[in-house]
């Protein structure tokens, strides 16, 4: 779309290129490992149209809004609806979409009360077709994989990327190879990849080992990699921020808080915010903060101990398996956007994650453990007065509650931390547990249980 009176919303610019985030070198045909051929750093997609003043913010807002009443497949996608700020495929026919995006922005009344932040909202990316935020990136990257003529695509994953990749490539008629750490991802995610028909390999290593192997594989075999090193993924994931700002009538919130694993998502959201400000869609930047699990805190340490200048890798361990990552690929992109937006980076404990997940569940929406770091992180940022109670705060919930039922069951049964170093602190979680009960099938037994529950939790209790 150009700044003329009549927008041309469907006109693909086709002008995008790849810029190295390290040395700034520009290219139009990236290497298969999506790294700069000169300095080896990661690439990002750039389009002169996004920077040249050719896009008019008011026209964009209006055409994006109009598309919400359209039934065309591209307009029904909460990603492609924002296509003026995405790389344009050669033809709309190439686009692989499952109507991703369009995710709700929920109020969180219980968490608002418990944190003292009245304007607290959750952008729930777990409401995507395969249950995580990965779908927003996968529709774009799988589309470009197909356009490039690949028959095989692959990813290393802690579970959600593989589920999403398997679904999108199945829809697009591509074959997919999944590399996951054996025994360290949830069965629900693995079962998705199996059902969508991926060739699934459980490797005897961790996520970082899977990703290393994938990088070697793409140099040896004609396989297109769909990890978030692939910059098309991040372009799709930018749309979370476009959609969020549209839901807020283009009034920027004060804070956006997001979990950090391989750090693609925070990088994508930050890129979107910077582009929106440049185009004039928003007048100022929200602060983008990244939260990690204490046991997988590479970015926290990189910023604290190396001022964000070199990565400090860690041996990752956390029950929030989605972010069990010690050597995050997009760390430098994440450092850049945290610094550009004035955000923070914090870590939270296993017990804090479990409590936050239960609180988000009690809101009637739920999320997976990795997503709950956002609420736990907010508490820390409030204690540090980095977030003020009168500010508007958005938590990005990245995955659906049903993604990790083992965690949820163990939590409510009281087994989650049994025999671990976290057991002593976990007593504080008891008020949040709702264990299932096995009863005789009699009216008496049920009435007695109802009565006990009423006494334990009177109607106005906050827990
Ligand atoms: N939340 C969930 C539910 C995730 O699945 C992930 C990453 C993250 C947060 C962290 O996002 O990596 O962009 O910083 N999951 C990847 C996967 C690594 O393979 O599914 P990130």
Coordinates of N, CA and C and ligand atoms in Angstrom, one line a residue, residues 132-134 156-162 189 207 227-228 237 259-266 322-323 325 368 370-371 398-399, ligand 1:
X132 N 0.3 -22.7 20.0 CA 1.4 -21.9 20.4 C 1.6 -20.8 19.4
X133 N 2.4 -19.8 19.9 CA 2.8 -18.6 19.0 C 3.5 -19.0 17.8
X134 N 4.1 -20.2 17.7 CA 4.9 -20.6 16.6 C 4.2 -20.5 15.3
X156 N 14.9 -28.1 15.0 CA 15.2 -28.7 16.3 C 14.2 -28.0 17.2
X157 N 13.7 -28.7 18.2 CA 12.6 -28.1 19.0 C 12.5 -28.6 20.4
X158 N 12.0 -27.7 21.3 CA 11.5 -28.2 22.6 C 10.1 -28.6 22.5
X159 N 9.5 -28.7 21.3 CA 8.1 -29.2 21.2 C 7.2 -28.4 20.4
X160 N 7.1 -27.1 20.7 CA 6.0 -26.3 20.0 C 6.4 -26.0 18.5
X161 N 7.7 -25.7 18.3 CA 8.1 -25.5 16.9 C 7.8 -26.7 16.0
X162 N 8.1 -27.9 16.6 CA 8.0 -29.1 15.8 C 6.5 -29.4 15.5
X189 N 3.0 -32.3 22.9 CA 3.6 -31.6 21.7 C 4.2 -32.7 20.7
X207 N 18.2 -29.6 23.7 CA 17.7 -28.8 22.6 C 19.0 -28.2 21.9
X227 N 13.8 -23.4 12.0 CA 14.0 -22.8 13.3 C 13.9 -21.3 13.2
X228 N 13.9 -20.6 14.4 CA 13.8 -19.2 14.4 C 15.0 -18.4 13.9
X237 N 6.1 -13.7 13.2 CA 5.9 -13.5 14.7 C 5.8 -12.0 15.0
X259 N 8.3 -14.5 27.5 CA 9.3 -15.5 28.0 C 10.4 -15.5 27.0
X260 N 11.6 -15.9 27.5 CA 12.8 -16.0 26.6 C 13.4 -17.4 26.6
X261 N 13.5 -18.0 25.4 CA 14.1 -19.3 25.3 C 15.2 -19.2 24.3
X262 N 14.9 -19.5 23.0 CA 15.9 -19.3 22.0 C 15.9 -17.8 21.5
X263 N 15.0 -17.0 22.0 CA 15.0 -15.6 21.9 C 14.5 -15.0 20.5
X264 N 13.9 -15.9 19.7 CA 13.4 -15.4 18.5 C 12.1 -14.6 18.7
X265 N 11.3 -15.0 19.6 CA 10.0 -14.3 19.7 C 10.2 -12.8 20.3
X266 N 11.0 -12.7 21.3 CA 11.3 -11.3 21.8 C 11.9 -10.5 20.7
X322 N 9.7 -25.9 27.5 CA 9.7 -25.1 26.2 C 10.9 -24.2 26.2
X323 N 11.3 -23.7 27.4 CA 12.4 -22.7 27.4 C 13.7 -23.3 28.1
X325 N 16.7 -24.0 27.3 CA 17.6 -23.7 26.3 C 18.8 -22.9 26.9
X368 N 0.9 -22.7 29.3 CA 1.9 -23.7 29.7 C 2.9 -23.1 30.6
X370 N 6.1 -22.4 30.5 CA 7.0 -21.3 29.9 C 6.3 -20.0 29.8
X371 N 5.0 -20.0 29.5 CA 4.3 -18.7 29.4 C 4.1 -18.0 30.8
X398 N 2.5 -17.7 25.6 CA 3.0 -18.3 24.4 C 2.4 -19.6 24.0
X399 N 1.9 -20.3 25.0 CA 1.4 -21.7 24.7 C 0.2 -22.1 25.5
Ligands
LIG1 N1 7.1 -20.2 25.2 C1 6.9 -21.3 24.6 C2 5.6 -22.0 24.9 C3 7.8 -21.9 23.7 O1 7.5 -23.0 23.1 C4 9.0 -21.2 23.5 C5 10.0 -21.7 22.5 C6 9.2 -20.0 24.1 C7 8.2 -19.5 25.0 C8 10.4 -19.2 24.0 O2 10.4 -18.5 22.7 O3 12.5 -19.4 21.8 O4 11.4 -17.5 20.8 O5 12.5 -17.3 23.0 N2 10.0 -22.9 22.0 C9 10.9 -23.4 21.0 C10 10.4 -24.7 20.4 C11 12.3 -23.3 21.3 O6 11.2 -25.4 19.9 O7 9.2 -24.9 20.5 P1 11.8 -18.1 22.0

